[in-house]
Amino acid sequence: MPKSDWYSAFKHPDPNRWSLFSDTNIARHTQQRRVFQNLYSMSSLVSYESYVDECADLLQGHLSQAARRREGVDMMHWFQCYAYDVIGNMTFSKRLGFLDRGDDVGGLLQAGNGALVYSVLVGIYASWHPFLHKLSCWFRLGGARMRDQLATFVGEQIGKRKKASQEDKPTPSGPATAEDFLQKLMNKASSEGSTKVTDYHLFALGLSNITAGSDTTAASLSGILYLLLKNPAAMEKMRAEVDGAATDGRFSDGHLAFKDSLQMPYLQAVIKEAMRVYSVTGLPMWRVVPAGGVEIGGTFFPEGSHLGINPCGRR
C-alpha cells in the first residue's frame, strides 16, 4: 500500500526535498533504495564499530565517575548523548560533543525532539504543514524551525567535507579509521555520477541518519535497561552471560564485537524481547488503501482509507 500524506510532515514542504522515509512516490522510492541500500547493509554498518567503541568508552567513563561519586544518573539523557554522538561519528567522523559536555550541544537534542513531535502531530492534518512550517520558521518557533536547525548543522558538515576534498585534505580520522557514511556516499557519487547521487542526496541521507537514527537508538537502549531493572532475575542471568563472555576473552580489547554478541543467546533474547515489549516508534505508519479496497482479517476497508498498526498494541 502507498504511504499516506501523514509522512509529508517529516520533510520540508517543497515537493523536491524528499527523503527515503517520507517519500510517497513509490517509483522514485524504489529506485533510490536500489542505489543506496548497500550503505545500510549489515556489512557496511559493522564497518563503523570503531566509531561506536569510541563513544562507548566515553559513556563508560562518565558512568564510572558517577558511580564513584555515588550520584544518580539520568540514563535516558546519557543514552541520547551517546546515540547522537555515535550517529554523528558514523556519519561525519565527528562526535557532536554531547558525551564531552554531558549536555545539549547547540540545542540539537531539543531540536530533534521538537521536530519529531511536530511531524507526528502535524502529519495528522498534513494539509496544514506548508503553512505551519512557514509560520514556525518565520517566528523561530516549534518543531519545523528545529528541523531547519538540524538541517543547517548537516549542511555545514557536508560543506566542510566537500571543501576539504577540493583542497585534497585527508578525510577526518581518529581512533576510528573506517570510511564514514558521508565518505562512502561521496565515493558513490564519484563512481556512479552526479545524476544518480546528487548533492541533495548527501544532505537528505545525512539528515535522515541524525534525526531518525539517534532518537530510535536512545529509546531502544532506555527501554532495554528499564525492563532489565524491572526484572532482576533477567538482569542477573544476562550479567552472568556477559561475565562468561569476558572469561572467554571476547572483551580482549575492552569491547564486545558485533559478531561476538551474536554468540550470546540470552543477550540477543533480551534485546529482541525488550524491543517487542517497548516499541521505539509507537506510531501506526499510515498507509492508503488502493483502488478496489482491501479485506484484512475478515474486515473490508474501502479505497482511500488510511490504515496503520501501532506496534505498542502487541504488548
XYZ file of C-alpha atoms in Angstrom:
315
model
C 0.000 0.000 0.000
C 1.259 3.534 -0.722
C 2.207 5.829 2.132
C -0.360 8.361 3.310
C 0.202 12.120 3.341
C 0.998 11.796 7.085
C 4.613 11.231 6.012
C 4.790 14.650 4.347
C 5.202 16.397 7.712
C 8.526 14.596 8.164
C 10.136 16.661 5.411
C 10.320 20.190 4.009
C 7.071 21.228 2.229
C 8.974 21.640 -1.060
C 7.985 18.518 -3.096
C 11.513 18.287 -4.477
C 13.002 17.973 -0.985
C 12.245 14.392 -0.010
C 13.847 11.586 1.974
C 13.618 7.801 1.753
C 11.383 7.733 4.830
C 8.973 10.474 3.773
C 8.847 9.896 0.007
C 5.359 8.848 -1.121
C 6.421 8.409 -4.756
C 6.678 4.608 -4.986
C 8.689 4.514 -8.223
C 11.231 7.066 -7.012
C 11.485 5.450 -3.587
C 12.165 2.048 -5.167
C 14.840 3.490 -7.460
C 16.537 5.385 -4.635
C 16.544 2.362 -2.334
C 18.250 0.372 -5.065
C 21.015 2.993 -5.271
C 21.614 3.409 -1.538
C 20.571 0.157 0.147
C 24.140 -1.181 0.348
C 25.069 1.781 2.571
C 22.714 0.357 5.205
C 23.661 -3.303 4.752
C 24.926 -5.196 7.788
C 28.430 -5.475 6.329
C 28.537 -1.699 5.901
C 27.167 -0.986 9.376
C 29.643 -3.344 11.041
C 32.493 -1.351 9.494
C 31.548 1.531 11.817
C 32.224 -0.456 15.011
C 35.313 1.574 15.884
C 33.223 4.758 15.825
C 30.760 3.142 18.239
C 33.534 1.867 20.524
C 34.998 5.363 20.825
C 31.668 6.705 22.106
C 31.081 3.686 24.355
C 34.395 4.381 26.099
C 33.352 7.974 26.786
C 29.947 6.902 28.120
C 31.544 4.279 30.354
C 33.901 6.915 31.731
C 31.023 9.223 32.710
C 29.044 6.404 34.325
C 32.109 5.192 36.241
C 32.701 8.696 37.601
C 29.067 8.967 38.700
C 29.304 5.560 40.402
C 32.424 6.584 42.321
C 30.659 9.751 43.482
C 27.514 7.706 44.249
C 25.423 10.092 42.177
C 22.115 9.392 40.491
C 22.224 9.204 36.699
C 19.560 10.141 34.141
C 20.193 7.233 31.789
C 17.717 8.437 29.160
C 19.693 11.667 28.859
C 23.039 9.879 28.641
C 21.685 7.391 26.102
C 20.567 10.346 23.985
C 24.027 11.905 24.268
C 25.563 8.560 23.335
C 23.223 7.929 20.393
C 23.695 11.386 18.863
C 27.474 11.167 19.164
C 27.541 7.642 17.711
C 25.406 8.639 14.709
C 27.425 11.827 14.216
C 30.672 9.876 14.401
C 29.480 7.205 11.967
C 28.072 9.753 9.528
C 30.648 12.558 9.630
C 33.652 11.177 11.593
C 32.700 13.824 14.121
C 31.174 13.407 17.536
C 28.674 16.168 18.150
C 30.107 16.788 21.627
C 27.277 15.532 23.840
C 29.452 12.969 25.606
C 32.215 15.507 26.114
C 29.976 18.069 27.785
C 27.106 15.957 29.056
C 24.520 18.468 27.901
C 22.572 19.554 24.815
C 25.220 20.952 22.471
C 23.797 23.702 20.291
C 20.259 22.737 21.250
C 20.340 19.772 18.839
C 18.665 17.356 21.286
C 15.799 19.771 21.779
C 15.673 20.369 18.034
C 15.461 16.657 17.271
C 12.730 16.037 19.845
C 10.769 19.082 18.721
C 10.977 18.117 15.061
C 9.645 14.621 15.777
C 6.746 15.883 17.888
C 5.851 18.397 15.169
C 5.940 15.779 12.398
C 3.893 13.185 14.275
C 1.125 15.639 15.184
C 1.016 17.849 12.095
C 1.098 14.779 9.844
C -2.454 14.023 11.008
C -3.513 17.291 9.344
C -0.971 17.178 6.526
C -2.590 19.981 4.521
C -1.621 22.391 7.316
C 2.077 21.515 7.055
C 3.167 24.095 4.417
C 1.519 26.951 6.342
C 2.663 25.840 9.808
C 6.202 25.189 8.593
C 6.469 28.661 7.086
C 4.926 30.245 10.187
C 7.216 28.470 12.647
C 10.309 29.330 10.603
C 9.315 32.993 10.329
C 8.827 33.321 14.081
C 11.518 30.764 15.001
C 9.029 28.627 16.896
C 8.264 24.933 17.115
C 9.397 21.722 15.511
C 9.664 22.912 11.908
C 12.184 25.563 12.909
C 14.043 22.925 14.914
C 14.232 20.671 11.856
C 15.810 23.558 9.966
C 18.363 23.857 12.789
C 19.333 20.214 12.288
C 19.407 20.724 8.525
C 21.787 23.653 8.952
C 24.151 21.514 11.017
C 24.133 18.701 8.436
C 24.687 21.167 5.595
C 27.677 22.650 7.410
C 29.295 19.226 7.875
C 28.845 18.360 4.202
C 30.203 21.752 3.160
C 33.325 21.271 5.280
C 33.922 17.792 3.845
C 33.498 18.945 0.246
C 35.855 21.858 0.829
C 38.445 19.531 2.357
C 38.042 17.184 -0.619
C 38.583 20.020 -3.087
C 41.692 21.087 -1.190
C 42.875 17.449 -1.218
C 42.911 17.259 2.570
C 42.674 13.796 4.186
C 39.338 12.538 5.477
C 38.945 13.226 9.227
C 40.130 10.309 11.316
C 40.837 9.470 14.919
C 40.607 6.204 16.804
C 38.197 5.137 14.063
C 39.849 4.607 10.695
C 36.995 3.178 8.622
C 35.331 5.339 6.000
C 32.369 7.142 7.490
C 28.893 7.209 5.939
C 29.386 10.563 4.228
C 32.654 9.468 2.631
C 31.035 6.283 1.314
C 28.237 8.401 -0.118
C 30.679 10.815 -1.763
C 32.635 7.877 -3.194
C 29.389 6.532 -4.632
C 28.742 9.927 -6.220
C 32.192 9.801 -7.837
C 31.752 6.257 -9.142
C 28.120 6.423 -10.276
C 27.970 10.040 -11.415
C 26.233 13.157 -10.130
C 22.935 12.274 -11.802
C 22.405 9.242 -9.541
C 23.944 10.678 -6.371
C 23.416 14.420 -6.130
C 24.334 16.999 -3.507
C 20.774 16.736 -2.263
C 21.240 13.007 -1.631
C 24.249 13.812 0.552
C 22.098 16.209 2.538
C 18.906 14.126 2.728
C 20.583 10.907 3.849
C 22.848 12.699 6.319
C 19.848 14.454 7.877
C 17.861 11.206 7.998
C 20.674 9.500 9.891
C 20.761 12.211 12.558
C 17.015 12.687 13.025
C 15.850 9.063 12.825
C 18.844 7.020 13.938
C 19.634 8.944 17.105
C 16.173 9.011 18.637
C 15.334 5.362 17.976
C 18.714 4.192 19.281
C 18.349 6.134 22.532
C 14.764 4.932 23.017
C 15.747 1.296 22.419
C 18.636 1.419 24.893
C 16.435 3.096 27.504
C 13.701 0.503 27.066
C 16.135 -2.405 27.369
C 17.670 -1.048 30.578
C 14.281 -0.171 32.096
C 12.905 -3.665 31.532
C 16.063 -5.305 32.888
C 15.837 -3.209 36.051
C 12.167 -4.191 36.381
C 13.141 -7.862 36.116
C 16.148 -8.548 38.398
C 16.263 -12.259 37.518
C 16.708 -11.415 33.838
C 19.373 -8.839 34.723
C 21.281 -11.402 36.789
C 21.114 -14.018 34.033
C 22.295 -11.556 31.398
C 25.168 -10.379 33.605
C 26.234 -13.998 34.060
C 26.375 -14.442 30.284
C 28.386 -11.220 29.879
C 30.802 -12.327 32.618
C 31.175 -15.672 30.851
C 31.991 -13.914 27.580
C 34.629 -11.850 29.371
C 36.158 -15.014 30.837
C 36.280 -16.495 27.323
C 38.294 -13.486 26.137
C 35.628 -11.839 23.980
C 36.416 -8.465 25.577
C 40.149 -8.715 24.878
C 40.352 -5.098 23.671
C 37.748 -3.836 26.130
C 34.904 -4.008 23.594
C 32.392 -6.634 22.513
C 32.388 -7.033 18.730
C 29.047 -7.385 16.978
C 29.944 -10.853 15.657
C 30.747 -11.990 19.214
C 27.476 -10.593 20.561
C 25.637 -12.893 18.151
C 27.115 -15.841 20.060
C 25.410 -14.687 23.278
C 21.857 -16.098 23.024
C 20.479 -14.598 26.225
C 21.721 -11.106 25.353
C 20.106 -11.421 21.923
C 16.854 -12.616 23.523
C 16.872 -9.655 25.935
C 17.364 -7.165 23.107
C 14.644 -8.661 20.914
C 12.104 -9.114 23.701
C 12.679 -5.602 25.039
C 12.157 -4.123 21.580
C 8.977 -6.171 21.210
C 7.569 -5.026 24.542
C 8.884 -1.470 24.369
C 8.378 -0.345 20.789
C 10.547 2.608 19.788
C 8.033 4.047 17.335
C 4.561 3.700 18.780
C 3.186 5.128 15.524
C 0.764 3.497 13.063
C 2.819 4.429 9.950
C -0.346 5.120 7.949
C -0.896 3.589 4.512
C -3.634 4.255 1.947
C -5.959 1.515 0.711
C -5.630 1.301 -3.092
C -8.412 1.242 -5.669
C -10.914 -1.563 -5.146
C -10.424 -1.702 -1.389
C -8.872 -4.494 0.634
C -10.027 -7.136 3.109
C -7.854 -7.649 6.203
C -8.739 -10.113 8.943
C -12.251 -10.507 7.614
C -12.952 -6.756 7.536
C -13.308 -4.854 4.261
C -11.723 -1.402 4.008
C -12.783 0.811 1.076
C -10.242 2.519 -1.153
C -8.808 5.732 0.244
C -8.979 4.536 3.860
C -5.884 5.173 5.962
C -4.709 2.032 7.757
C -1.984 1.543 10.310
C -0.902 -0.808 13.076
C 0.568 0.593 16.267
C 3.316 -1.799 17.452
C 2.565 -0.858 21.064
C -0.710 -2.734 20.672
C 1.198 -6.039 20.523
C 2.266 -5.863 24.166
